Coordinates of C-alpha atoms and ligand atoms in Angstrom, one line a residue:
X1159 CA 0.0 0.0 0.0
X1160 CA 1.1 3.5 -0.9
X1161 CA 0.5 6.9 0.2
X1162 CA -1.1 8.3 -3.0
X1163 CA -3.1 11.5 -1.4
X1164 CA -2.4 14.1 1.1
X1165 CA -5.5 16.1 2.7
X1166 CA -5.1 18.5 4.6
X1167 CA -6.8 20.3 7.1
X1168 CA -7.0 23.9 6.2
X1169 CA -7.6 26.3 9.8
X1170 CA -4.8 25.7 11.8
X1171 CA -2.8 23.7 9.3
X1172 CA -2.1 25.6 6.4
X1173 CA -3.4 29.1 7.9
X1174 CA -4.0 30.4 11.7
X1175 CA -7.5 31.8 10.9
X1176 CA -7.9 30.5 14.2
X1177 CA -7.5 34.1 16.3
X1178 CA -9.5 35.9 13.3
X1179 CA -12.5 33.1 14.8
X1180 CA -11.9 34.8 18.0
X1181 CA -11.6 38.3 17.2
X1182 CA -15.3 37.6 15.3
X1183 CA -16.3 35.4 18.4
X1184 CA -15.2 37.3 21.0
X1185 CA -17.2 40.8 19.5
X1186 CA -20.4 38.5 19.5
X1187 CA -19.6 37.7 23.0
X1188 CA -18.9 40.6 24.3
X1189 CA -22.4 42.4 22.3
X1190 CA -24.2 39.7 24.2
X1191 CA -22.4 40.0 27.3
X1192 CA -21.0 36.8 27.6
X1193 CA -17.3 36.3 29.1
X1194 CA -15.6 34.5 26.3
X1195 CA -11.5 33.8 26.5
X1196 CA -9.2 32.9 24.5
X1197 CA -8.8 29.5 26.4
X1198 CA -12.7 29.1 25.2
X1199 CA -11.9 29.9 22.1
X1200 CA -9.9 26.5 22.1
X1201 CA -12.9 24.1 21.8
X1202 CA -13.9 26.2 19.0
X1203 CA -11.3 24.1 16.7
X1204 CA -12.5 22.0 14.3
X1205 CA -16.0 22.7 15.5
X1206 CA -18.7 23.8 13.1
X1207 CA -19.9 27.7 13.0
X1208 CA -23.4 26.8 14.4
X1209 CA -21.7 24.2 17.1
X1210 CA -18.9 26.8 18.2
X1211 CA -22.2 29.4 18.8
X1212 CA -24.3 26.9 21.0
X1213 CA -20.8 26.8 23.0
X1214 CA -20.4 30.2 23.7
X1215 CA -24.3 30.8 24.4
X1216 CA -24.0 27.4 26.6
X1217 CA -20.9 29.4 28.2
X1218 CA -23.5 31.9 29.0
X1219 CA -26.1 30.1 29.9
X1220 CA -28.4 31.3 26.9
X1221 CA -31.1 30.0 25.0
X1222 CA -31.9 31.6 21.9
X1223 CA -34.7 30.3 19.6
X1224 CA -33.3 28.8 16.1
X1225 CA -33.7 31.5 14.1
X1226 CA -32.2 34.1 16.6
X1227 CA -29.0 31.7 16.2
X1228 CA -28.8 31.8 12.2
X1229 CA -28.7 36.0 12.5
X1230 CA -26.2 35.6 15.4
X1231 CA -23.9 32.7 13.1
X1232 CA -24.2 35.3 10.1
X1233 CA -23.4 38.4 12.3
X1234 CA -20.3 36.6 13.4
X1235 CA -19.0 35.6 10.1
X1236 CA -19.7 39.3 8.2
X1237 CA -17.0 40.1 10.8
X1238 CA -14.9 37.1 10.4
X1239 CA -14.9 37.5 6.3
X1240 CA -13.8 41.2 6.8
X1241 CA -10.6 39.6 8.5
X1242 CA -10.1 36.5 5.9
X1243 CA -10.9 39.5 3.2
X1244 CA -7.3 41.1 4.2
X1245 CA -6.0 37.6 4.4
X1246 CA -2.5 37.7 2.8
X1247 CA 0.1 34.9 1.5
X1248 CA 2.7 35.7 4.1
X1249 CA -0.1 34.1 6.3
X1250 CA 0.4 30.5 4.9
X1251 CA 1.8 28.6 8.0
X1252 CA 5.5 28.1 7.4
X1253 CA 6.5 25.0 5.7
X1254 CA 3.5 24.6 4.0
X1255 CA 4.5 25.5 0.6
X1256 CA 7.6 23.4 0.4
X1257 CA 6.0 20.0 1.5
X1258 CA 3.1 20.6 -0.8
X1259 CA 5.6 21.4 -3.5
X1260 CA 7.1 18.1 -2.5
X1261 CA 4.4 15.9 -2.9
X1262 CA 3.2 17.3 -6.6
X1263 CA 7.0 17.0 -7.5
X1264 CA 6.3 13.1 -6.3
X1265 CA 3.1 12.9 -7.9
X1266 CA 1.1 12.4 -4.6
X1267 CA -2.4 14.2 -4.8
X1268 CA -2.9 17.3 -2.2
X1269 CA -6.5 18.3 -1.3
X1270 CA -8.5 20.0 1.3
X1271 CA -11.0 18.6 3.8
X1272 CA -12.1 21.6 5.7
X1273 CA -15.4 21.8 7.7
X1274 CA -15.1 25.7 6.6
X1275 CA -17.6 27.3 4.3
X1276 CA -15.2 29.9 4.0
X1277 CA -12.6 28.0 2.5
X1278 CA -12.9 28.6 -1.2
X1279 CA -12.6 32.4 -0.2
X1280 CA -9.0 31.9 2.2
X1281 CA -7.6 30.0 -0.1
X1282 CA -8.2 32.8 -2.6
X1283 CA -7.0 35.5 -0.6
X1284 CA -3.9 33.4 0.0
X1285 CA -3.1 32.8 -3.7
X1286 CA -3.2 28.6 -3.2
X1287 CA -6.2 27.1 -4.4
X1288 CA -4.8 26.0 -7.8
X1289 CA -2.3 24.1 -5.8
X1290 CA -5.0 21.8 -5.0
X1291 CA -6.4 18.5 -6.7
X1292 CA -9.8 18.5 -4.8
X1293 CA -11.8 20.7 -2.2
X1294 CA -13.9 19.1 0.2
X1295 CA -15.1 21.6 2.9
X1296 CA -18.8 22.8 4.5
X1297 CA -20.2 23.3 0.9
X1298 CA -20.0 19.9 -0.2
X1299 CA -19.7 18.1 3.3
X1300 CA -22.8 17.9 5.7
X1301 CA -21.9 16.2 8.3
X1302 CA -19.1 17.7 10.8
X1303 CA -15.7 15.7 12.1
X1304 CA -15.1 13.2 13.6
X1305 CA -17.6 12.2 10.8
X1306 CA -15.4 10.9 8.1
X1307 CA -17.7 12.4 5.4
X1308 CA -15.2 15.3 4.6
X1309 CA -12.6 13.0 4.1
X1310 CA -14.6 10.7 2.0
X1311 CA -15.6 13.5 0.1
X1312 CA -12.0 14.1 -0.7
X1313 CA -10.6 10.9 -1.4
X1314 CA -14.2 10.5 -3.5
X1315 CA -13.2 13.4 -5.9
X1316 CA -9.4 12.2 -6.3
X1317 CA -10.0 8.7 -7.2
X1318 CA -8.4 7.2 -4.4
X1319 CA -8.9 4.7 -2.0
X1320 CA -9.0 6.0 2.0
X1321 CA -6.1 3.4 2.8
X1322 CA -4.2 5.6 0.5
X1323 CA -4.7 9.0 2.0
X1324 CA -2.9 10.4 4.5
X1325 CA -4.8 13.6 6.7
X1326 CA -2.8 16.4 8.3
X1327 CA -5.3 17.7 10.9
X1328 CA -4.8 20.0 13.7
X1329 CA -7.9 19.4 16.1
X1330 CA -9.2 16.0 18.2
X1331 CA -12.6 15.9 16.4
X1332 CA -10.3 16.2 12.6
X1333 CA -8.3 13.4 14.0
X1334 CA -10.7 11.2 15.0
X1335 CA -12.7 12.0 11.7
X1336 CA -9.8 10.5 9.2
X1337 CA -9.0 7.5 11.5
X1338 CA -13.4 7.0 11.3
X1339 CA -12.6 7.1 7.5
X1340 CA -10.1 4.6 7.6
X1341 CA -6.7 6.8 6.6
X1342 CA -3.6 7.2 8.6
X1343 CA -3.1 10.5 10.3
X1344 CA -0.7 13.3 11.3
X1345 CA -1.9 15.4 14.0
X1346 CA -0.5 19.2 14.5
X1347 CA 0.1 20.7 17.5
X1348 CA 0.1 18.9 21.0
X1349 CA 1.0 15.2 21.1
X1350 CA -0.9 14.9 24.6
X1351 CA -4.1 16.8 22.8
X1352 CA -3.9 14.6 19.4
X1353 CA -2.4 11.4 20.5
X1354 CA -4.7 9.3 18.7
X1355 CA -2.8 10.8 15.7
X1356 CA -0.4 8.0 14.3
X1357 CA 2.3 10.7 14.3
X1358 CA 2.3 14.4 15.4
X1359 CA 4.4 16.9 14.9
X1360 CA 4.2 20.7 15.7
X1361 CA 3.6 22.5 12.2
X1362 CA 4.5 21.5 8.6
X1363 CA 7.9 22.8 8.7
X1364 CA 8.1 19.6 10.1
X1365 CA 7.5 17.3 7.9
X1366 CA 9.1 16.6 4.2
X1367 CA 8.8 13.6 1.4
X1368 CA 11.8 11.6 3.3
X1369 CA 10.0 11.8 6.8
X1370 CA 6.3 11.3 4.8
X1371 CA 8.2 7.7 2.9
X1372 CA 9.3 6.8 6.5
X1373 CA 5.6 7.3 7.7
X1374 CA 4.9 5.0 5.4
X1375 CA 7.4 2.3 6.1
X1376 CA 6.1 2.8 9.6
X1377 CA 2.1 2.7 9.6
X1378 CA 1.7 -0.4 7.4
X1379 CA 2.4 0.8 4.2
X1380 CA 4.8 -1.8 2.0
Ligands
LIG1357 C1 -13.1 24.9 11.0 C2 -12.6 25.7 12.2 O1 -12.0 24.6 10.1 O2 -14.1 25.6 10.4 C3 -13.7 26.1 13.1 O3 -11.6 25.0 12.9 C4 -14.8 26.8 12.3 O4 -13.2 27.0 14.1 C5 -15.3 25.9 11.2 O5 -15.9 27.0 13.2 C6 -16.4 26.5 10.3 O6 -15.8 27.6 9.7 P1 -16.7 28.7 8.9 O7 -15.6 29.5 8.1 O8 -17.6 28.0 7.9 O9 -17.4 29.5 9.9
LIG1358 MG1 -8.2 22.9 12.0

């Protein structure tokens, strides 16, 4: 068995949108006068837009009706686009380019599985989405990690089977999603966080096509 396809994650893997979330978050909070920190913010990752609002309102012990929630989720993100609207590509996280590069140069697919609606519009402000062989995000996915669907999705629209896939994911819920789907995964960010990951390692910069080949001598790849 092969690797043959890389997905990635795209919020906290190949950007840090994750503190333009919180600015967005945190002025919703605040309007509705709930206290709403950055150590919060955390189980926010990975989480769906509707999901991270019935946190904070759960922080706050409030019950909105349903349709008071949509206005509240599309308050939140008018703000959060104005951010991802400056966006820049100095804001890809570093080491990103270079492995992706890598694994085109190797013939290995790259695509995104993203719970984000947002993320045909970062990956335009950031100048990558060409780079990619297939976008699965919260357009075309409905149900939210640790379903596998988004992964599915991806590996659907490649061609290639999920025991050939390898997810780069940065949150417990992403991690658990692509073992659910049946791929091997590297996790980003804390080992003690994402040790169901079958490697993790703190940020891309980390990782290259020699390490990726070992990864596969290691997790049951021939
Ligand atoms: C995930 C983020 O990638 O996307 C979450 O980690 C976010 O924090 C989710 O809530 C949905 O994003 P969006 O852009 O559709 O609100
Ligand atoms: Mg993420």
């Amino acid at each position: 068995m092969k690797i043959k396809a890389c997905i990635f994650d795209l919020d906290g893997v190949i950007v840090d949108t994750a503190k333009y979330h919180y600015l967005a978050w945190k002025r919703l909070a605040d309007d509705l006068g709930i206290n709403f920190t950055e150590k919060d913010n955390e189980r926010l990752k990975g989480v769906s837009r509707m999901a991270s609002l019935e946190i904070i309102l759960e922080i706050g012990n409030m019950v909105p009706d349903e349709a008071e929630k949509v206005e509240l989720t599309s308050l939140k993100n008018s703000w959060y686009v104005n951010y991802i609207n400056k966006m820049t590509p100095e804001e890809i996280l570093p080491g990103s380019l270079k492995f992706i590069m890598e694994l085109k140069k190797a013939n290995i697919s790259v695509a995104i599985g993203s719970a984000s609606r947002n993320t045909t519009l970062i990956l335009e402000r950031v100048k990558i989405k060409n780079l990619f062989d297939a976008v699965a995000d919260g357009n075309n996915v409905h149900k939210a990690k640790p379903d596998p669907e988004v992964f599915l999705t991806a590996a659907g629209m490649l061609g290639i089977a999920p025991e050939n896939c390898v997810v780069f994911e940065d949150a417990e819920a992403g991690v658990k999603a692509a073992l659910n789907a049946g791929m091997r995964c590297v996790g980003i960010g804390s080992a003690e966080i994402l040790s169901k990951a079958h490697l993790v390692i703190r940020g891309l910069y980390e990782m290259n096509i020699e390490k990726l080949r070992a990864f596969e001598k290691k997790f049951g790849y021939e």
